[in-house]
mmCIF file of C-alpha atoms in Angstrom:
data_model
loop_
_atom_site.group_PDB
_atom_site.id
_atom_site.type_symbol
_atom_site.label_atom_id
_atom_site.label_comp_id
_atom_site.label_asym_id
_atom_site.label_seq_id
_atom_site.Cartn_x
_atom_site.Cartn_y
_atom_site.Cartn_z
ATOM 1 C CA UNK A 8 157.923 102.993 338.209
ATOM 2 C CA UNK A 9 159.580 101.288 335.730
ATOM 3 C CA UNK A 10 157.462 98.195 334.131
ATOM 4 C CA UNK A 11 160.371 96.301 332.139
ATOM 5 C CA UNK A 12 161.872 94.518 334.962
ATOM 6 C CA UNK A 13 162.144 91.230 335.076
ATOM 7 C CA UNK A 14 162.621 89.125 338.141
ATOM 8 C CA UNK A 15 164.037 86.328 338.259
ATOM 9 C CA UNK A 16 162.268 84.483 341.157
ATOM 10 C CA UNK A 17 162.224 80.790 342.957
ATOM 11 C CA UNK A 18 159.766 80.173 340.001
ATOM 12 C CA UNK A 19 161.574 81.298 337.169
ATOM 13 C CA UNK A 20 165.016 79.577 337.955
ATOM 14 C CA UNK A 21 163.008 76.348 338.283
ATOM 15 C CA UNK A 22 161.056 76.365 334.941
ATOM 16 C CA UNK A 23 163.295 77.440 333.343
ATOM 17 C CA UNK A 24 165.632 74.069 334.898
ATOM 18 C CA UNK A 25 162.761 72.217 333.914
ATOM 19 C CA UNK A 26 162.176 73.329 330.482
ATOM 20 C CA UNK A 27 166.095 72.896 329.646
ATOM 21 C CA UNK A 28 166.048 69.594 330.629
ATOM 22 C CA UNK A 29 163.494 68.317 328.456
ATOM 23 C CA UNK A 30 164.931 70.529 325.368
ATOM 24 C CA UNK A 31 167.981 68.620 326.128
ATOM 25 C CA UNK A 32 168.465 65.747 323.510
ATOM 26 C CA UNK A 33 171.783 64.247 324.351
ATOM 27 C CA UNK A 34 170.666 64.194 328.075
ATOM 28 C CA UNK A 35 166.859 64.912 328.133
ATOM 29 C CA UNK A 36 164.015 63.270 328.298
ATOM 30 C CA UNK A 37 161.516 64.138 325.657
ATOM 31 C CA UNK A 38 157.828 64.643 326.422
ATOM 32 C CA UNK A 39 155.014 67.064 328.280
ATOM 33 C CA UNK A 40 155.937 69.543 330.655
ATOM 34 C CA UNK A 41 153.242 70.588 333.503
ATOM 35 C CA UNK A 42 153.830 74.206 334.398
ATOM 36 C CA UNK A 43 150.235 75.388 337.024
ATOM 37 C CA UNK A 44 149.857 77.723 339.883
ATOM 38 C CA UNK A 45 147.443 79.786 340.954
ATOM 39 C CA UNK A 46 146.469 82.621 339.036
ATOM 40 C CA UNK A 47 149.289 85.634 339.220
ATOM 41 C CA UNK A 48 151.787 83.847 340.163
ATOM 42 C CA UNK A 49 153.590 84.959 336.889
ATOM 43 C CA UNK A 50 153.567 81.809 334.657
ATOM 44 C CA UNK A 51 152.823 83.695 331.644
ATOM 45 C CA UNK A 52 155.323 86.377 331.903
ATOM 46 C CA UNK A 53 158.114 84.033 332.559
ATOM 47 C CA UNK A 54 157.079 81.285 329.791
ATOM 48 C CA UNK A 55 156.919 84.692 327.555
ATOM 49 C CA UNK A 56 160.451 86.053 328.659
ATOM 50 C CA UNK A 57 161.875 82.424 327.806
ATOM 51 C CA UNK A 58 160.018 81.977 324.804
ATOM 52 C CA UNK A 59 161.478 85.716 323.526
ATOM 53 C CA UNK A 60 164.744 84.096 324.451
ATOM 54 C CA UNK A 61 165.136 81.155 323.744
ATOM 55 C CA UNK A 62 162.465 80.802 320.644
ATOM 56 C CA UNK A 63 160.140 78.351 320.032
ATOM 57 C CA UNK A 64 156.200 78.537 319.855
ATOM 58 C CA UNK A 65 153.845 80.426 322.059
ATOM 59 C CA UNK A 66 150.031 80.694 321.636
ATOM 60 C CA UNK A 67 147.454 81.636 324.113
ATOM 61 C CA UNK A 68 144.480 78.845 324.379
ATOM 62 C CA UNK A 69 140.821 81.106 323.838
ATOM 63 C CA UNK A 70 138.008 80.129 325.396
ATOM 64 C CA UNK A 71 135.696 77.489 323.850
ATOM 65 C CA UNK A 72 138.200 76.896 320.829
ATOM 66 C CA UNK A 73 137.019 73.934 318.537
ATOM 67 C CA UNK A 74 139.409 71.327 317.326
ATOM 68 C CA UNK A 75 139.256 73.239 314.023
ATOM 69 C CA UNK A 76 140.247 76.569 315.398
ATOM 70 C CA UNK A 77 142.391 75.441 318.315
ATOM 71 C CA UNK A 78 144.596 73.355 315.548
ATOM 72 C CA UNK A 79 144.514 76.306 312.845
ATOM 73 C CA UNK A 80 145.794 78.615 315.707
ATOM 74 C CA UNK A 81 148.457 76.366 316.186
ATOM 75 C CA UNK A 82 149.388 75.760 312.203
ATOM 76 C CA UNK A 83 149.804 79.360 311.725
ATOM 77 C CA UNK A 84 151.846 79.458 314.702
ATOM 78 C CA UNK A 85 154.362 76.623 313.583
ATOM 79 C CA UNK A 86 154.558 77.632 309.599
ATOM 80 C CA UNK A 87 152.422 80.526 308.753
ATOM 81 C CA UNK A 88 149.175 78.229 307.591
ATOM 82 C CA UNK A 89 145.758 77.771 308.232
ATOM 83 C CA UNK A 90 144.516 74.996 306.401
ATOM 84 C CA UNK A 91 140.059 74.687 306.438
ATOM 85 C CA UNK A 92 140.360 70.901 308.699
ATOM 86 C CA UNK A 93 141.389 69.481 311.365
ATOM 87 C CA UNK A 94 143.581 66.393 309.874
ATOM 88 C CA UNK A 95 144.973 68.867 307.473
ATOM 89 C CA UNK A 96 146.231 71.315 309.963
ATOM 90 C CA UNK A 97 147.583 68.423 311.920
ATOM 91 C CA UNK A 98 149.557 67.296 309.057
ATOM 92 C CA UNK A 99 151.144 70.551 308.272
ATOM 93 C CA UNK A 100 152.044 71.208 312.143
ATOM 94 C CA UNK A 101 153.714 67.970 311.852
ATOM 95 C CA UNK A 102 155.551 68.129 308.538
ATOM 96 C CA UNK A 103 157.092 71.619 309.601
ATOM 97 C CA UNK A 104 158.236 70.383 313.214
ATOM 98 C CA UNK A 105 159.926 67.274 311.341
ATOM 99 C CA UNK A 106 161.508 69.259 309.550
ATOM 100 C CA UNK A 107 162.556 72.301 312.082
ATOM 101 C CA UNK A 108 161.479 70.881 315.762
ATOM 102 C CA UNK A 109 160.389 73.603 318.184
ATOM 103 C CA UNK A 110 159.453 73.383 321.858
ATOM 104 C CA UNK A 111 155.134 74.462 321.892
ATOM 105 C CA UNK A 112 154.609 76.703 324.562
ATOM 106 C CA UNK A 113 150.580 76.393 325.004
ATOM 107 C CA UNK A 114 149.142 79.497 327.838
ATOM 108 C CA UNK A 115 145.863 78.598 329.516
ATOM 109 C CA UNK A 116 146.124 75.565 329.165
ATOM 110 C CA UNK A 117 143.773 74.744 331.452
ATOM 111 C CA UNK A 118 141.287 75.980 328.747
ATOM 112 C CA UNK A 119 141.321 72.950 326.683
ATOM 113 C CA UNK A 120 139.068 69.777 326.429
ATOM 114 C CA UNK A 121 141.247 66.732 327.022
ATOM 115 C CA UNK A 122 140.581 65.960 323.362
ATOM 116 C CA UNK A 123 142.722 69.194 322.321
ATOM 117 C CA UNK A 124 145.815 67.620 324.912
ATOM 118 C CA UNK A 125 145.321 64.441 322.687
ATOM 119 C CA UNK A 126 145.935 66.268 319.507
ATOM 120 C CA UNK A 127 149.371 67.411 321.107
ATOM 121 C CA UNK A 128 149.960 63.864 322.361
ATOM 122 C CA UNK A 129 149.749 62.588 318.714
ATOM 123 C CA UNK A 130 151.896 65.709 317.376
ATOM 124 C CA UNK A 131 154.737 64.780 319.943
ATOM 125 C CA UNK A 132 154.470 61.296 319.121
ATOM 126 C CA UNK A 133 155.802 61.928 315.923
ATOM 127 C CA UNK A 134 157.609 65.038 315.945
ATOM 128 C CA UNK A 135 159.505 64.706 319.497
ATOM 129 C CA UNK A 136 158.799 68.125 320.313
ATOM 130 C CA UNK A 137 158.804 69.007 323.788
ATOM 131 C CA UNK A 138 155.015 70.324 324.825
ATOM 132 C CA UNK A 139 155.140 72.802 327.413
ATOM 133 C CA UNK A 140 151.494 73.253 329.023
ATOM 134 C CA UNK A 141 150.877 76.516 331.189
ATOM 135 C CA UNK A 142 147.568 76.818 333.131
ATOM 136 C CA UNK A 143 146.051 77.144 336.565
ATOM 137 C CA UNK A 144 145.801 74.244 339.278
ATOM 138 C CA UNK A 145 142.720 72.557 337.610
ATOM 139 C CA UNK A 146 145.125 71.325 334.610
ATOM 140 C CA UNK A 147 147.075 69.174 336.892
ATOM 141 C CA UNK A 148 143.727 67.181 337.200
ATOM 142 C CA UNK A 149 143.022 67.273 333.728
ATOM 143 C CA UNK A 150 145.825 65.154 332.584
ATOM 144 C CA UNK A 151 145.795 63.417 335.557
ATOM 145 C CA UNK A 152 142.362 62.152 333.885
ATOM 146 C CA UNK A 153 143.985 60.346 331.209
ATOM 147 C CA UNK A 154 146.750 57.710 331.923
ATOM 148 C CA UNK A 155 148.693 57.722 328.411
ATOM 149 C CA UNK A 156 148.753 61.573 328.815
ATOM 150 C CA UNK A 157 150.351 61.904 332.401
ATOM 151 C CA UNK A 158 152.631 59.308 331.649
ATOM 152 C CA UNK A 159 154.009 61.534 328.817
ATOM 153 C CA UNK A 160 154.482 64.582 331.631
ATOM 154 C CA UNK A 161 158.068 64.667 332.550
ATOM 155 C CA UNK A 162 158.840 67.438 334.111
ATOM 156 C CA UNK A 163 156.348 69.980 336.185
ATOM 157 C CA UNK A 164 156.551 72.908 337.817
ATOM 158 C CA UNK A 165 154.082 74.324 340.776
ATOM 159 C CA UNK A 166 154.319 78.287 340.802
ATOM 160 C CA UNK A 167 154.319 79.189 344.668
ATOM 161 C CA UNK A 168 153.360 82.812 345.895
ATOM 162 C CA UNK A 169 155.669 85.435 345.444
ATOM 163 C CA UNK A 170 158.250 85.405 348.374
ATOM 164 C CA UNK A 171 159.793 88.292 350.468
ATOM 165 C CA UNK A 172 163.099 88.430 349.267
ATOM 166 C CA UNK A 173 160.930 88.855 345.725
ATOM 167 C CA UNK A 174 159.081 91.906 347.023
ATOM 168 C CA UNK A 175 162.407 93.094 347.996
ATOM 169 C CA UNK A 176 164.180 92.741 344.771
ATOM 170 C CA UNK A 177 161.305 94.204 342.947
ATOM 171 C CA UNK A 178 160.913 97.542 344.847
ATOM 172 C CA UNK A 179 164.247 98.061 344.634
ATOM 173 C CA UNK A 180 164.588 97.533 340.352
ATOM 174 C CA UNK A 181 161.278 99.015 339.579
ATOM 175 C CA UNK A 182 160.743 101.877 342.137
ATOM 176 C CA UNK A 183 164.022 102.511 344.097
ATOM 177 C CA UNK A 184 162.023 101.694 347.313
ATOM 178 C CA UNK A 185 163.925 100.371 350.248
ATOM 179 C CA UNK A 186 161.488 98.344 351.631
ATOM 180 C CA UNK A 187 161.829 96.482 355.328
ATOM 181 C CA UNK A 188 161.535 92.937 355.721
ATOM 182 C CA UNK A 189 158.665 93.154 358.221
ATOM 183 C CA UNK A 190 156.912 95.204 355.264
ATOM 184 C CA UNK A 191 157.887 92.498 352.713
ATOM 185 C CA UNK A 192 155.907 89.887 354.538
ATOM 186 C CA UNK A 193 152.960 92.182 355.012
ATOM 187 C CA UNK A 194 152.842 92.944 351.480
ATOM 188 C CA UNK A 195 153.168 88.974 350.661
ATOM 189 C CA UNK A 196 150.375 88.512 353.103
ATOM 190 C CA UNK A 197 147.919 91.212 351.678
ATOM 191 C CA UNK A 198 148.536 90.344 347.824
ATOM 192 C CA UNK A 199 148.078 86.516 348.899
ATOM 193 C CA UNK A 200 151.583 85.572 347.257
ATOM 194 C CA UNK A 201 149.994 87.456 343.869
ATOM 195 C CA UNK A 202 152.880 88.543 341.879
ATOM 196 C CA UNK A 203 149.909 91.116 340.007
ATOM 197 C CA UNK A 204 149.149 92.162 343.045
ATOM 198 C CA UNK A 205 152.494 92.810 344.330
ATOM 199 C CA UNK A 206 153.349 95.118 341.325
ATOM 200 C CA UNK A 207 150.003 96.957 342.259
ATOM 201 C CA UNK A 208 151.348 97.536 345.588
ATOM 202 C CA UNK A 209 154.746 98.688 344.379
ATOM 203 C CA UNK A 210 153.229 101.372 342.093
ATOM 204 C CA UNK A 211 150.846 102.784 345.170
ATOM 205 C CA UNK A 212 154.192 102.764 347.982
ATOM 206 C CA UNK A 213 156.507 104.552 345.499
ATOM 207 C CA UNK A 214 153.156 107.169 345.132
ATOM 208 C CA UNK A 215 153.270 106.922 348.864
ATOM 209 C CA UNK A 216 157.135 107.035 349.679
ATOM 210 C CA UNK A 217 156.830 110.369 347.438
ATOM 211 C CA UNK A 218 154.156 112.042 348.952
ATOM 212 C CA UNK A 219 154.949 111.510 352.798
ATOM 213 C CA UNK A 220 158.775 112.598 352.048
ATOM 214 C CA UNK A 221 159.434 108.811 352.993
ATOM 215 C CA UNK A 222 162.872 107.033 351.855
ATOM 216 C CA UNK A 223 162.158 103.416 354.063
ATOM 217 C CA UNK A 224 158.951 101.608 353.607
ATOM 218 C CA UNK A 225 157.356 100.762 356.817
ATOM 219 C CA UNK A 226 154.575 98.280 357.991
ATOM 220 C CA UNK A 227 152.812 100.957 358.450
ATOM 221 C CA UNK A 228 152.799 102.675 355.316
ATOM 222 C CA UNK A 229 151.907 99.870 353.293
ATOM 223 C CA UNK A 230 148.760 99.803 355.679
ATOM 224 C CA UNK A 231 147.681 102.934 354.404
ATOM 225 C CA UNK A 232 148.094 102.141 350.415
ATOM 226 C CA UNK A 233 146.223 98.594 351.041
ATOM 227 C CA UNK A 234 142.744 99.851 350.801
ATOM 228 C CA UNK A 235 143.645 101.030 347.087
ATOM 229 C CA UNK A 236 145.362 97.806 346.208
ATOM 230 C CA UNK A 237 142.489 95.745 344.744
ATOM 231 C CA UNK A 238 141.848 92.438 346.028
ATOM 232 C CA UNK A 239 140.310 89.183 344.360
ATOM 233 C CA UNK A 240 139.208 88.407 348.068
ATOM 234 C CA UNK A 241 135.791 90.268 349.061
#
């Protein structure tokens, strides 16, 4: 099975319409963009295929980060630096992305005090960069919580579950598996629209498809690989 596809799903055409538009200066506007979903839904893999792309900055938020250390994280990211405070890593994010703006791709976003999204508001606010925040569905709430922070959010993005036609396109690139459309929708319905999941139960059919002699995948055949799919349900 091979593991360098890329799909290009519902999901990724729209964030990726989303994140254009607020690059866009002539017709763009600048400010925050909200990108959440469940997890698996593959918002990380998509912000890192456009970030590889298209450039920019991407960092992953760690859990319990300080100011300090969430703003160091970021410096090095932006110019190489990682000055001992706060206010001086601030100023040296901003000085570089005055002089070179980049769009700031920030994963688990949900991670972050509301404190840390301030520090981002105040490096927009003078820089213009575009702020793209990638998290689960509890950061939609946490800049709801502050008004001069959702009012800076100006384009979002909801990652909904993997569809059929996804399951379809991805058996078919990574595994050469023909798989039927009734089988598509079970497979949908077991991973609970997980894209994770999905590739789990990609790698297990093609096993499958191999060992029964089987070219079309059936209903019933991914019945029997479900039990060694893992589930997040119990």
């Amino acid at each position: 099975m091979r593991r360098d596809i890329f799909i290009e799903t519902r999901n990724v055409l729209e964030f990726r319409q989303k994140v254009r538009a607020l690059e866009d200066d002539q017709h763009g506007e600048p400010g925050f963009a909200l990108i959440f979903g469940q997890a698996g839904r593959g918002k990380t893999e998509t912000t890192r295929n456009y970030h590889a792309i298209n450039g920019g900055v991407f960092f992953r938020v760690m859990q319990g980060w300080t100011q300090c250390a969430f703003l160091q994280e970021l410096c090095n990211q932006v110019c190489g630096l990682r000055p001992r405070s706060s206010a001086a890593c601030k100023n040296k994010i901003i000085e570089a992305l005055e002089a070179q703006p980049q769009t700031i791709f920030v994963d688990e976003a949900d991670r972050l005090h509301i404190d840390r999204i301030e520090d981002l508001r105040d490096i927009f606010d003078v820089t213009g960069s575009p702020i793209i925040l990638i998290g689960e569905l509890e950061l939609r709430g946490l800049l709801g919580t502050r008004r001069r922070i959702w009012s800076r959010v100006k384009q979002v993005v909801e990652f909904g579950a993997v569809s059929e036609e996804d399951v379809a396109i991805l058996g078919d690139e990574a595994a050469g598996l023909d798989i039927t459309p009734d089988a598509c929708a079970q497979i949908v319905r077991q991973a609970d629209g997980d894209f994770r999941l999905v590739w789990s139960f990609i790698g297990q059919l093609e096993q499958a498809a191999k060992a029964h002699e089987e070219q079309e995948i059936s209903p019933a055949l991914v019945a029997k690989v479900a039990k060694q799919v893992a589930s997040w349900r119990k």
